[in-house]
Short mmCIF file of C-alpha atoms and ligand atoms in Angstrom, two decimals:
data_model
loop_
_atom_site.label_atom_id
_atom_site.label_comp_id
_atom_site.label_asym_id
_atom_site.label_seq_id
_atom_site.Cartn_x
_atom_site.Cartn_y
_atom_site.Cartn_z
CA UNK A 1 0.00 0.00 0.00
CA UNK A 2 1.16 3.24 -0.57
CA UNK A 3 0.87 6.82 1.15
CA UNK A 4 -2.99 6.46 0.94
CA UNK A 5 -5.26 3.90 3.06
CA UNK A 6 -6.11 1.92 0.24
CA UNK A 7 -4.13 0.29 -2.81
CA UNK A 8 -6.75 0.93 -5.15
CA UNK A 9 -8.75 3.87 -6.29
CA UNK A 10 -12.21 2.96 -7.65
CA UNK A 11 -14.63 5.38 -6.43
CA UNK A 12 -14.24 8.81 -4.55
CA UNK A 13 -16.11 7.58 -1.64
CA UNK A 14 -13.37 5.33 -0.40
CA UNK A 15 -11.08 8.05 0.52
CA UNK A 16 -11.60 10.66 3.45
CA UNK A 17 -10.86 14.45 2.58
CA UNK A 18 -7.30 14.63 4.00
CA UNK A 19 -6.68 11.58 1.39
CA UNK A 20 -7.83 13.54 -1.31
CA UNK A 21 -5.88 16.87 -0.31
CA UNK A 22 -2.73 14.62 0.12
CA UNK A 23 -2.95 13.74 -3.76
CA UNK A 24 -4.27 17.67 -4.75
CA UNK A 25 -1.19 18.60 -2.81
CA UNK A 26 1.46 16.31 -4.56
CA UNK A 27 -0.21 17.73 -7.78
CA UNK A 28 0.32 20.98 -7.06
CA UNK A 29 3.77 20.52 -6.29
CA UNK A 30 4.50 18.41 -9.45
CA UNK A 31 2.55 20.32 -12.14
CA UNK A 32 4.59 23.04 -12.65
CA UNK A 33 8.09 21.07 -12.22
CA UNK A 34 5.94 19.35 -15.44
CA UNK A 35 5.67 22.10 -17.00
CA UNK A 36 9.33 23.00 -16.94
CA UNK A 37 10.75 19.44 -17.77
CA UNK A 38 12.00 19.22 -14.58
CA UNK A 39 10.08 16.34 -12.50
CA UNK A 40 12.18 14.20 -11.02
CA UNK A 41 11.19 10.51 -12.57
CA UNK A 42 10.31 8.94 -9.35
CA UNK A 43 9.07 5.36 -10.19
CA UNK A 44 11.68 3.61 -12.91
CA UNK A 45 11.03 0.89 -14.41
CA UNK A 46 7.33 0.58 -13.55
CA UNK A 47 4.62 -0.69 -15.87
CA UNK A 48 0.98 0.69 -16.51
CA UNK A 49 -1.43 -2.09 -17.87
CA UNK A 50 -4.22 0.49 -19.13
CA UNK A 51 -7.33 -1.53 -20.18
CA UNK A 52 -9.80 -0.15 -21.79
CA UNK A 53 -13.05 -1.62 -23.28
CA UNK A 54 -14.63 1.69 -24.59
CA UNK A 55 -12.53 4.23 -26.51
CA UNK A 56 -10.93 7.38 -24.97
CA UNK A 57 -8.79 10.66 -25.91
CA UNK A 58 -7.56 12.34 -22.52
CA UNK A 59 -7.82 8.92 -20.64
CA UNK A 60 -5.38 7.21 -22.35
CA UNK A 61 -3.22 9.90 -23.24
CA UNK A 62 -2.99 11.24 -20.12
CA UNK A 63 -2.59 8.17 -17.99
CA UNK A 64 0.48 6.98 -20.98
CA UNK A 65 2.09 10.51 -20.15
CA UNK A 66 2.01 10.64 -16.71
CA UNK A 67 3.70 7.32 -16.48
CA UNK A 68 6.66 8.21 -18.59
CA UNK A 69 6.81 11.31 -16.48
CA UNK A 70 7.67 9.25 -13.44
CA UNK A 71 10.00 7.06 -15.87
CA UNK A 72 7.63 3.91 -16.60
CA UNK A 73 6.02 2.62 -18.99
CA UNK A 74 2.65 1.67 -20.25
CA UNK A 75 0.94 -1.33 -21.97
CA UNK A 76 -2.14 -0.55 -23.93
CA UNK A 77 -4.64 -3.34 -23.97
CA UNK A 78 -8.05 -3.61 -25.20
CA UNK A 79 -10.79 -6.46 -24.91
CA UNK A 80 -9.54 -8.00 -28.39
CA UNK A 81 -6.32 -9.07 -26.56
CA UNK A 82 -7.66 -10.41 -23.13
CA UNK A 83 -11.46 -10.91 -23.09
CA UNK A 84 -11.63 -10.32 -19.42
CA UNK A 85 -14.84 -11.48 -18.39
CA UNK A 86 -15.51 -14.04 -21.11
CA UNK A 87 -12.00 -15.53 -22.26
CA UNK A 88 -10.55 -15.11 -18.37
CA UNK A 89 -12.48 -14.01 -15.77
CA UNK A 90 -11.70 -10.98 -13.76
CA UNK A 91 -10.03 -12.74 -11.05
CA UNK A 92 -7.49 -14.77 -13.06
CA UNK A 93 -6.67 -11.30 -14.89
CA UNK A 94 -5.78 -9.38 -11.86
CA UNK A 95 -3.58 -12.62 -10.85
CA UNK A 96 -1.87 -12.94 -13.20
CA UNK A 97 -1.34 -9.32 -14.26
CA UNK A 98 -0.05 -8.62 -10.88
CA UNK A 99 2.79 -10.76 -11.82
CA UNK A 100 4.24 -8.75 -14.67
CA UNK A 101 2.85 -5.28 -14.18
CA UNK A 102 2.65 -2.54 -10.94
CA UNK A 103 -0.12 -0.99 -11.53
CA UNK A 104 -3.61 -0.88 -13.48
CA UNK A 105 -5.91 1.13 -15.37
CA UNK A 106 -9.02 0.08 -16.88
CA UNK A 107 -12.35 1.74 -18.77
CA UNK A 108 -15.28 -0.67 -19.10
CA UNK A 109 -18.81 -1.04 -18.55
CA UNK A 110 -19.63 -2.89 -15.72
CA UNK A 111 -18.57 -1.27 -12.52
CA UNK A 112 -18.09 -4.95 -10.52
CA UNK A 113 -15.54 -6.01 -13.14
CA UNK A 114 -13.49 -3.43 -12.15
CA UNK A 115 -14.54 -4.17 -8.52
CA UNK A 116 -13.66 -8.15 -8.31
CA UNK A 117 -10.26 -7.26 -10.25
CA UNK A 118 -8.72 -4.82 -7.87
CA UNK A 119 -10.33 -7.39 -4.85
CA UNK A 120 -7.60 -10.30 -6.78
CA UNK A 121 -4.94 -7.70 -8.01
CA UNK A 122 -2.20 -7.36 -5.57
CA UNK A 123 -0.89 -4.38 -7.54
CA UNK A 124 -3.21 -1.15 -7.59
CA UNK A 125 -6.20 -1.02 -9.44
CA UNK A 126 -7.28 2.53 -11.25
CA UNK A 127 -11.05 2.91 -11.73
CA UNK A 128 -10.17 4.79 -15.43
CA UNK A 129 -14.61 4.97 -15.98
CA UNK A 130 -17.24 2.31 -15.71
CA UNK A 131 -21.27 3.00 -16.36
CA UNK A 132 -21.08 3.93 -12.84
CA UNK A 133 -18.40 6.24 -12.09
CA UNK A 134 -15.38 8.28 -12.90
CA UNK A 135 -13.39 9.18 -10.22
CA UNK A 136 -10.24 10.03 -11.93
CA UNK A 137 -12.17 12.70 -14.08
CA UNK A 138 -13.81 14.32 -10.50
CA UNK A 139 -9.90 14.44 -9.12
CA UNK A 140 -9.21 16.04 -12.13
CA UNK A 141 -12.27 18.51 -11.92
CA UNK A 142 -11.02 19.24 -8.19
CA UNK A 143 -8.00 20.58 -8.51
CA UNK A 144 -9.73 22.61 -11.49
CA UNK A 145 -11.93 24.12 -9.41
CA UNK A 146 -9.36 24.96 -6.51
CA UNK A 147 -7.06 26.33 -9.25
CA UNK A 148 -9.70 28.75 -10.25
CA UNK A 149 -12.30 29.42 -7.50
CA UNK A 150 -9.30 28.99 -4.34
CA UNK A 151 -10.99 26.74 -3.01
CA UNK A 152 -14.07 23.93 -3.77
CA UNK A 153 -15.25 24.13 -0.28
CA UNK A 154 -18.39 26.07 0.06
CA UNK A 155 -19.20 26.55 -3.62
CA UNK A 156 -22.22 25.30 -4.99
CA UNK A 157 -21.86 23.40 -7.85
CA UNK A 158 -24.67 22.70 -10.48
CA UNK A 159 -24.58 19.55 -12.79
CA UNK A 160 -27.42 19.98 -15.38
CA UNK A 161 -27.92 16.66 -17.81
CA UNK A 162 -27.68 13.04 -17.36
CA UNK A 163 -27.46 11.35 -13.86
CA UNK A 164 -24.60 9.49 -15.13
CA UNK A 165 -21.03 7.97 -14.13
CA UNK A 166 -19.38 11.90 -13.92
CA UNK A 167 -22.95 13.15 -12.22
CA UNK A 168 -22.41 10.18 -9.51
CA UNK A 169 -18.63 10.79 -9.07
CA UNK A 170 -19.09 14.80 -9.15
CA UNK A 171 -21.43 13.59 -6.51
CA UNK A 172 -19.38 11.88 -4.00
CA UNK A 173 -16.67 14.34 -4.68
CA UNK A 174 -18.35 17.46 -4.17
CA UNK A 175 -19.69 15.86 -0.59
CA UNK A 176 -16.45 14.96 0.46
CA UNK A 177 -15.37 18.32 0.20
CA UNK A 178 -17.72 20.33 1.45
CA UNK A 179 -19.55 21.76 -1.99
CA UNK A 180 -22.73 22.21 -1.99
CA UNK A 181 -23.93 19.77 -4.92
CA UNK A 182 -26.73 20.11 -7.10
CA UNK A 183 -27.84 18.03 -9.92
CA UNK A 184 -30.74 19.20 -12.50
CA UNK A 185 -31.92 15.99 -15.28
CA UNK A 186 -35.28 15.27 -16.95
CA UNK A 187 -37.29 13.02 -14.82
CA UNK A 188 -36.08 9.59 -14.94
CA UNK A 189 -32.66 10.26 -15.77
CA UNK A 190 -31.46 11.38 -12.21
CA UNK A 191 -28.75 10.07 -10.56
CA UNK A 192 -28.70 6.37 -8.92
CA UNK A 193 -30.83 6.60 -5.37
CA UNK A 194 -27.72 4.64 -3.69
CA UNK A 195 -25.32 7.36 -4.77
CA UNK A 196 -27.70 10.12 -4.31
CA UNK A 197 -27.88 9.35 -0.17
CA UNK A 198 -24.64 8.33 0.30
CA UNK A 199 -23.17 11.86 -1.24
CA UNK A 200 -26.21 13.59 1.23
CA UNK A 201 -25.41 11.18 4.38
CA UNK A 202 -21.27 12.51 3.16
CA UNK A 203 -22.47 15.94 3.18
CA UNK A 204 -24.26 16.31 6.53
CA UNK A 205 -20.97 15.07 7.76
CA UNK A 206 -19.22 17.95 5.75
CA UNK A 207 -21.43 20.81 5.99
CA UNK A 208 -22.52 21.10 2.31
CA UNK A 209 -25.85 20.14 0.88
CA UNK A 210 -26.68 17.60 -1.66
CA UNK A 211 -30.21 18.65 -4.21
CA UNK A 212 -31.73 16.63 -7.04
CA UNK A 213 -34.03 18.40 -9.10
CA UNK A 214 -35.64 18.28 -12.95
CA UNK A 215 -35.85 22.31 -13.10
CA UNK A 216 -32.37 23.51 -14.96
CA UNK A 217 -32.68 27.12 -14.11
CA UNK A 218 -33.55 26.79 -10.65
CA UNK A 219 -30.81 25.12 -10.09
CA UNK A 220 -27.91 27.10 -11.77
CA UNK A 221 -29.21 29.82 -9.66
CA UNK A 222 -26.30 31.94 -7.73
CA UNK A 223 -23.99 28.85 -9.49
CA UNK A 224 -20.14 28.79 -9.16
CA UNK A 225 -19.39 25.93 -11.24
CA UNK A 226 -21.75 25.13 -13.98
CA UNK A 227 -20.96 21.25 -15.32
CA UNK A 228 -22.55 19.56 -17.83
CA UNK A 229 -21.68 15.85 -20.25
CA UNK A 230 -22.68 14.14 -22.88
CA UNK A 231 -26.55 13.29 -23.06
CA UNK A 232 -25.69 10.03 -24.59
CA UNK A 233 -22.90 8.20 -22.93
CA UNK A 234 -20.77 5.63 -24.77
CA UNK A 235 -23.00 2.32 -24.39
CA UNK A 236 -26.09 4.28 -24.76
CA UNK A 237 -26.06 4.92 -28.19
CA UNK A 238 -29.32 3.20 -29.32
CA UNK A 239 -31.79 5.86 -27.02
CA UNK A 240 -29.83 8.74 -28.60
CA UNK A 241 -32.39 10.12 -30.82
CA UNK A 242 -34.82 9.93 -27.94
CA UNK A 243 -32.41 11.76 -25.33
CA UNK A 244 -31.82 14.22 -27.93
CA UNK A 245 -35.02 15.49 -27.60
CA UNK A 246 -35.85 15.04 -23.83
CA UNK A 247 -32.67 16.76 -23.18
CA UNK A 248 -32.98 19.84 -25.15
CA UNK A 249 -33.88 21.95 -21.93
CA UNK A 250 -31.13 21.11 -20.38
CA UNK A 251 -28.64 22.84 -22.90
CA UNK A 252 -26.24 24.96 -20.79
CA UNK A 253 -26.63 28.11 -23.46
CA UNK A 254 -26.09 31.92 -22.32
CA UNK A 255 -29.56 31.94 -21.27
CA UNK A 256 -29.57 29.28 -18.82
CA UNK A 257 -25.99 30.61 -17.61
CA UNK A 258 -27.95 34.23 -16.78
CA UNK A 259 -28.96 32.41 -13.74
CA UNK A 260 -25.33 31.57 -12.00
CA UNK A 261 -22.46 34.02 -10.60
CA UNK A 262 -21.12 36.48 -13.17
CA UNK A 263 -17.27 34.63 -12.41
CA UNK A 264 -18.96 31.30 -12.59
CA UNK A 265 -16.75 29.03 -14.05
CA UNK A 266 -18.13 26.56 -16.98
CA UNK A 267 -16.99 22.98 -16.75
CA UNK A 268 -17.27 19.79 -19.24
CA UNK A 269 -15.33 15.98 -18.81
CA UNK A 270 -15.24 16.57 -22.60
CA UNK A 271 -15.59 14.66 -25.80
CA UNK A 272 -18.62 17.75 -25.60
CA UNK A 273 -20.73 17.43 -28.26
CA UNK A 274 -21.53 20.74 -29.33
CA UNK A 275 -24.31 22.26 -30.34
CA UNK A 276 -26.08 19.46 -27.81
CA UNK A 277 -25.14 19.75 -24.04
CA UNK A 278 -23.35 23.18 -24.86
CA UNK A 279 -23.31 25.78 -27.55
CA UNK A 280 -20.30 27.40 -28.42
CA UNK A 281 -21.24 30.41 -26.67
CA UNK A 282 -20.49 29.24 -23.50
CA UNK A 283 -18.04 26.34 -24.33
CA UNK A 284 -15.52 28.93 -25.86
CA UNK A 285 -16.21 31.89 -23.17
CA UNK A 286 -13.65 33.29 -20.44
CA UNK A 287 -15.89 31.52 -17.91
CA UNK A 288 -15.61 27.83 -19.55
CA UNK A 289 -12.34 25.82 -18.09
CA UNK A 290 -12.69 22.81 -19.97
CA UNK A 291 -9.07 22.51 -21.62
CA UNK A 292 -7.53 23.33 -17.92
CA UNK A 293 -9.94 20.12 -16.38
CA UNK A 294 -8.23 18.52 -19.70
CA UNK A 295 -4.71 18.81 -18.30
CA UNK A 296 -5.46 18.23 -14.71
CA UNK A 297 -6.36 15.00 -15.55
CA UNK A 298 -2.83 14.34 -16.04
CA UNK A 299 -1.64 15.53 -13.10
CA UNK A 300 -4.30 14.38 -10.79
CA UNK A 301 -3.94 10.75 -11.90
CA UNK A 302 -0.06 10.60 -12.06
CA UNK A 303 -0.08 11.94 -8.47
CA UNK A 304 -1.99 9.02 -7.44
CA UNK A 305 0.11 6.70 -9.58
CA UNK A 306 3.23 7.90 -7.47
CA UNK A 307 1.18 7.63 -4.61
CA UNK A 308 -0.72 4.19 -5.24
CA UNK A 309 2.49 2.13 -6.52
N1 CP B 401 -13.08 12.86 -20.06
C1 CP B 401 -12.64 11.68 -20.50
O1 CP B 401 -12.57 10.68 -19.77
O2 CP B 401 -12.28 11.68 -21.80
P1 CP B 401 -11.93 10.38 -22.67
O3 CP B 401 -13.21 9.60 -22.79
O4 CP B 401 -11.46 10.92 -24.00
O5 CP B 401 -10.89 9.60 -21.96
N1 NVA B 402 -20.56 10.06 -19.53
C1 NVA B 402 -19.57 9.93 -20.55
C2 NVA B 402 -18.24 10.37 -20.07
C3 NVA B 402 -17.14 10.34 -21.08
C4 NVA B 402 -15.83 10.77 -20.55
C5 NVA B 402 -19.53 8.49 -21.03
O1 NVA B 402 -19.56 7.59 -20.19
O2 NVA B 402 -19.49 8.27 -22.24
#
């Protein structure tokens, strides 16, 4: 195990807040020294098996860089190679991948997949998105919001779309830290119950409030960090023409931005498909952060790498 209480990082709501300061902290230390060049490579020799079962720009790249920042290496591996789940099953993977590698990533769909490998891995096990979550992306989004705001304590942050894996990580993050969280979707598409009271039990405990709602403008209201996704997340593509329209109200557009702070800041996990979630208008203004969230996911993840391995 490493400088955290756990070897693996799967969902937000495993680690306390001094946990997640410990790896905003590290970040903050290395990002600039990665800026210059000058990071000391810290971890030689190590290997990154990065799995991934769905397809990914700033995941993969990021992850692959970070590594050879420290001075490993990474593996890229997709289902075509291992078939974990239907050629090996999960716990034979993380066996025997624990044997040639020192850490792992991994993207799929099911969230217990990546659940019953990192329970048989003996190396740590990076929760790089499932249909349920993605924690790495909320680290990520953290530090963004610290960066730009001073702190994410306090701030009420609006999600307006899909209940989805970032809406249930943004969830337990926001709780952890003391944000007030609230997240606006068309009825039936809110956020898992489960997730829903665990992030409100989290946020008694921190002083911040946790709302679900199906009115958009009510809740951007007096925002600080407007964050919207995709309306059709990878898997889902079948019900797109159907979200499409349900959605439509939920389009963060200048209108529906009236409503928050004047300094709000405009957030997106990104691939953003434009035009959809987000119009230009507001994904291109001085308030939107998206490319900075972008390039914290680097340094969020390979602080937790050095931390983790
Ligand atoms: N935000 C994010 O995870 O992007 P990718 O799907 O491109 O990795
Ligand atoms: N909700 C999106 C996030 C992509 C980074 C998806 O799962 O496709």
């Amino acid at each position: 195990m490493g400088k955290l209480g756990r070897k693996d990082f799967i969902s937000i709501r495993d680690f306390s807040k001094e946990e997640l300061y410990t790896i905003l902290e590290l970040c903050k230390k290395q990002k600039p020294l990665a800026r210059n060049f000058s990071l000391e490579p810290t971890h030689p020799g190590r290997v990154l098996a990065c799995i991934f079962h769905k397809p990914s720009l700033r995941t993969r790249i990021s992850f692959e860089i970070a590594i050879r920042q420290l001075g490993g290496s990474s593996l890229y591996i997709t289902d075509k190679e291992i078939g974990i789940g239907h050629r090996e099953a999960p716990k034979d993977v993380g066996e025997v991948l624990s044997r040639y590698v020192d850490a792992i990533m991994i993207r799929t769909f099911d969230h217990r997949m990546v659940e019953e490998l990192a329970a048989n891995a003996r190396v740590p096990v990076i929760n790089g998105l499932t249909d349920l979550l993605h924690p790495c992306q909320i680290m990520g989004d953290i530090m963004t919001i610290v960066e730009h705001l001073g702190t994410i304590e306090g701030k009420k942050v609006v999600f307006v779309g899909d209940g989805n894996n970032v809406a249930h990580s943004l969830l337990y993050g926001c709780s952890k830290m003391g944000a007030h969280i609230v997240v606006a979707t068309p009825e039936g598409y809110e956020p898992r119950e489960e997730v829903v009271a665990r992030a409100a039990e989290e946020g008694r405990k921190n002083g911040c409030t946790v709302t679900v709602t199906n009115d958009p403008q009510k809740a951007v209201k007096g925002a600080d960090v407007v964050y919207t996704d995709v309306w059709t997340s990878m898997g889902q593509e079948k019900e797109k023409e159907e979200r499409l329209k349900l959605f439509q109200p939920y389009q963060i557009n200048p209108q529906l931005v009236k409503g928050a702070k004047e300094d709000y800041i405009f957030m997106h996990c990104l691939p953003a498909h434009r035009g959809e979630e987000v119009v230009n208008e507001v994904a291109d203004s001085i308030n939107s952060v998206i490319f900075d969230q972008a390039e914290n996911r680097m340094h969020t993840q390979k602080a937790l790498m050095a931390l983790t391995m």
